[in-house]
Every structure is written in C-alpha cells, then in structure tokens.
C-alpha cells in the first residue's frame, strides 16, 4: 500500500502532482488554516506531512498521530515544529535552506531601504492628495543607507547575503552579532566585523534582524534595547515574530526613540498589534521575505524531494536532501 501524506496549504499543482506519483495525497485545496484539532483529524493515518509555518507540530499532535514519520516543513525556519519531540519519537523533520537565501536578502534590503527612505509613508501621503510644492527641506526626508553602518543580528546564510549587498553595493560598514563569530575567512568574504550586542545597538544606523527564533531570542529587542539605539536609527525584522516586543516597538516609534521600523513578521501573525497600525513611521508587510515566484517554487519542490526521500521513495530513498534531525535516519 502506498503511504499517505497531507499537504496542509494550497501549493503549485504540478509540484503536488509529483507527490501523487508516490503517495495517496490529501490536499487542503481551500487553503484554510486548520485549528490544532482539525490538523490532528486530517493527519490520522498519514505517514508524512508537507507543513508550513502556519501549523504547530508539537508533542501533543505527535502523540495523537502515531503513524506520522516525516514532517517536511516549507521554510528555512522551523520554530513551528518541536524538533526534540519529533526526534524522541523517531519522526524526521526537514526544512528548506539555501533556496531562499538570496531572495530573502533582497527583500531585507528592500524593506530596510523603504524604511529608511520612508517610501510607504510617502506613498500614503501622495494618495491622500497632500503633496504640495513646499517643504523641500523637510518633506519626507529620511536617512541615508549608502555609507551608513549596518548592524546585523544573526549571521547565518541570509545575514551573510545581506552583508555582501551592504558592503559591496552600498558602501556600508557592516557590524554583526551572533551566538559565535564567523571564521576569519568568512568574515572577510562578507566584509563584516563581529561586535557585542551592546555595541551593535549603539553603533548601527540601520539594524536588521536575521536570527532564528528560539525561546532565548524572545524579545531580544525590547524597550531596553531600543533605548540603546540612535534616535536616527531604523530597525528591520525579517526573522520571526516574537524576537521584537511589538508593543515596546510601537511606543518607541511614537516617542522617537528610533526613527522608523520595517516589519515583515509579527508576534501572533497574521494578527498585528493594533498600536503598530496607527504609527506612521513603520513599514508593514505580510511575511513575504521569500515570496518570489521562483523561490516559492524552489521551496515547494525541495519540500517534496524531502518528503519523497524521507518516506523511502524515489532515487534518494532514505536520504532526504535537507534533514533537520538527521540522527533519526540512523535509527
Ligand atoms: C516562509 C519563512 O514564508 O523560510 C522561512 O523560515 O519564514 C518563510 O520563507 C514560511 O516559513 C512559510 O512556511
């Protein structure tokens, strides 16, 4: 009998068809976000799941779905999955690194530029019909990105891709903070200098967050950290909701503690803290860091490759390309 898999969100039909060559596939054509109870019901008897950041895969779900053997998550981040609980039950977890690095770095840069140069605020101003030929010196003036100091918190693949853009394309000085510094050759390749977190906050003209979410990273940027930043600085978060204390940020933006923020991710998204909707100096986007057509396709295709191999099918049977807990494969 062919294994059964669940695809939790609507995906590219041709990519889903590849799953049908190997599995009985249940797909969520309506693309609704299931409640935990609905997800458990859908997963009954399924050996694999193609999941996304919208689904929480935790110990309670795993215990309620004993047939599950592979959780193949669309995204490089997998904080929606309790990996330790999966490993303890012999459930393989995979993610989608590399294929989204450059696209997400492009987006981080775009969001930082839009934030520093007040692009969406300016657009709202024009659409409201408020543009008069006055205010040459103060109308929608922002802060320069080129030549400024970029602070990067988290220096994985995406952080390094942003550092390269900043140093080589925008003549920026790049400083970063990470759990551990890069090797000297890697630092030289991306033209970045390691500093402690306090220095990063104090010296950055533009601070961008690219660290993975973990309980230790919860509210890594809150009122105390914002107070250490320059009043002219911007903050860009393309990492995960919860790393920034959104309420403290809204207050800092209103009080001028920092100049502006660009946010692609939010605590409790798709809900947004109501205070963020009323401050003008914040650019808000709906978690689209990796959302180019070709990268979304690449993420879906890699997830399908992982699922096929994880459940012992296809040319790479038993050797999924990007496992998160490869120790499960030895068991
Ligand atoms: C996805 C992401 O949109 O890769 C990630 O970690 O946050 C995004 O690329 C999200 O994970 C969808 O599942």
PDB file of C-alpha atoms in Angstrom, residues 112 144-152 166 170-176 193 195 199-208 230 233-234:
ATOM      1  CA  UNK A 112      15.394  48.491   5.039  1.00  0.00           C
ATOM      2  CA  UNK A 144      20.802  57.519   4.021  1.00  0.00           C
ATOM      3  CA  UNK A 145      21.542  53.837   3.642  1.00  0.00           C
ATOM      4  CA  UNK A 146      24.679  54.104   1.484  1.00  0.00           C
ATOM      5  CA  UNK A 147      27.792  54.755   3.519  1.00  0.00           C
ATOM      6  CA  UNK A 148      25.973  54.153   6.827  1.00  0.00           C
ATOM      7  CA  UNK A 149      26.689  51.471   9.433  1.00  0.00           C
ATOM      8  CA  UNK A 150      24.595  48.339   9.076  1.00  0.00           C
ATOM      9  CA  UNK A 151      24.104  46.175  12.168  1.00  0.00           C
ATOM     10  CA  UNK A 152      23.104  42.560  11.566  1.00  0.00           C
ATOM     11  CA  UNK A 166      25.626  46.231   2.043  1.00  0.00           C
ATOM     12  CA  UNK A 170      26.045  50.296  -0.768  1.00  0.00           C
ATOM     13  CA  UNK A 171      29.492  51.047   0.636  1.00  0.00           C
ATOM     14  CA  UNK A 172      28.261  50.375   4.182  1.00  0.00           C
ATOM     15  CA  UNK A 173      30.311  49.447   7.236  1.00  0.00           C
ATOM     16  CA  UNK A 174      28.909  46.125   8.409  1.00  0.00           C
ATOM     17  CA  UNK A 175      28.958  45.034  12.050  1.00  0.00           C
ATOM     18  CA  UNK A 176      27.212  41.944  13.357  1.00  0.00           C
ATOM     19  CA  UNK A 193      33.107  42.837  11.844  1.00  0.00           C
ATOM     20  CA  UNK A 195      30.830  43.167  17.917  1.00  0.00           C
ATOM     21  CA  UNK A 199      27.964  47.861  20.520  1.00  0.00           C
ATOM     22  CA  UNK A 200      25.694  46.650  17.730  1.00  0.00           C
ATOM     23  CA  UNK A 201      22.727  48.524  19.202  1.00  0.00           C
ATOM     24  CA  UNK A 202      24.741  51.676  19.874  1.00  0.00           C
ATOM     25  CA  UNK A 203      26.593  51.926  16.547  1.00  0.00           C
ATOM     26  CA  UNK A 204      24.109  50.709  13.933  1.00  0.00           C
ATOM     27  CA  UNK A 205      22.450  53.335  11.742  1.00  0.00           C
ATOM     28  CA  UNK A 206      20.278  50.530  10.432  1.00  0.00           C
ATOM     29  CA  UNK A 207      19.738  47.316  12.394  1.00  0.00           C
ATOM     30  CA  UNK A 208      18.392  44.216  10.676  1.00  0.00           C
ATOM     31  CA  UNK A 230      20.409  56.000  17.867  1.00  0.00           C
ATOM     32  CA  UNK A 233      18.301  54.515  13.501  1.00  0.00           C
ATOM     33  CA  UNK A 234      15.944  52.114  11.760  1.00  0.00           C
TER      34      UNK A 234
END
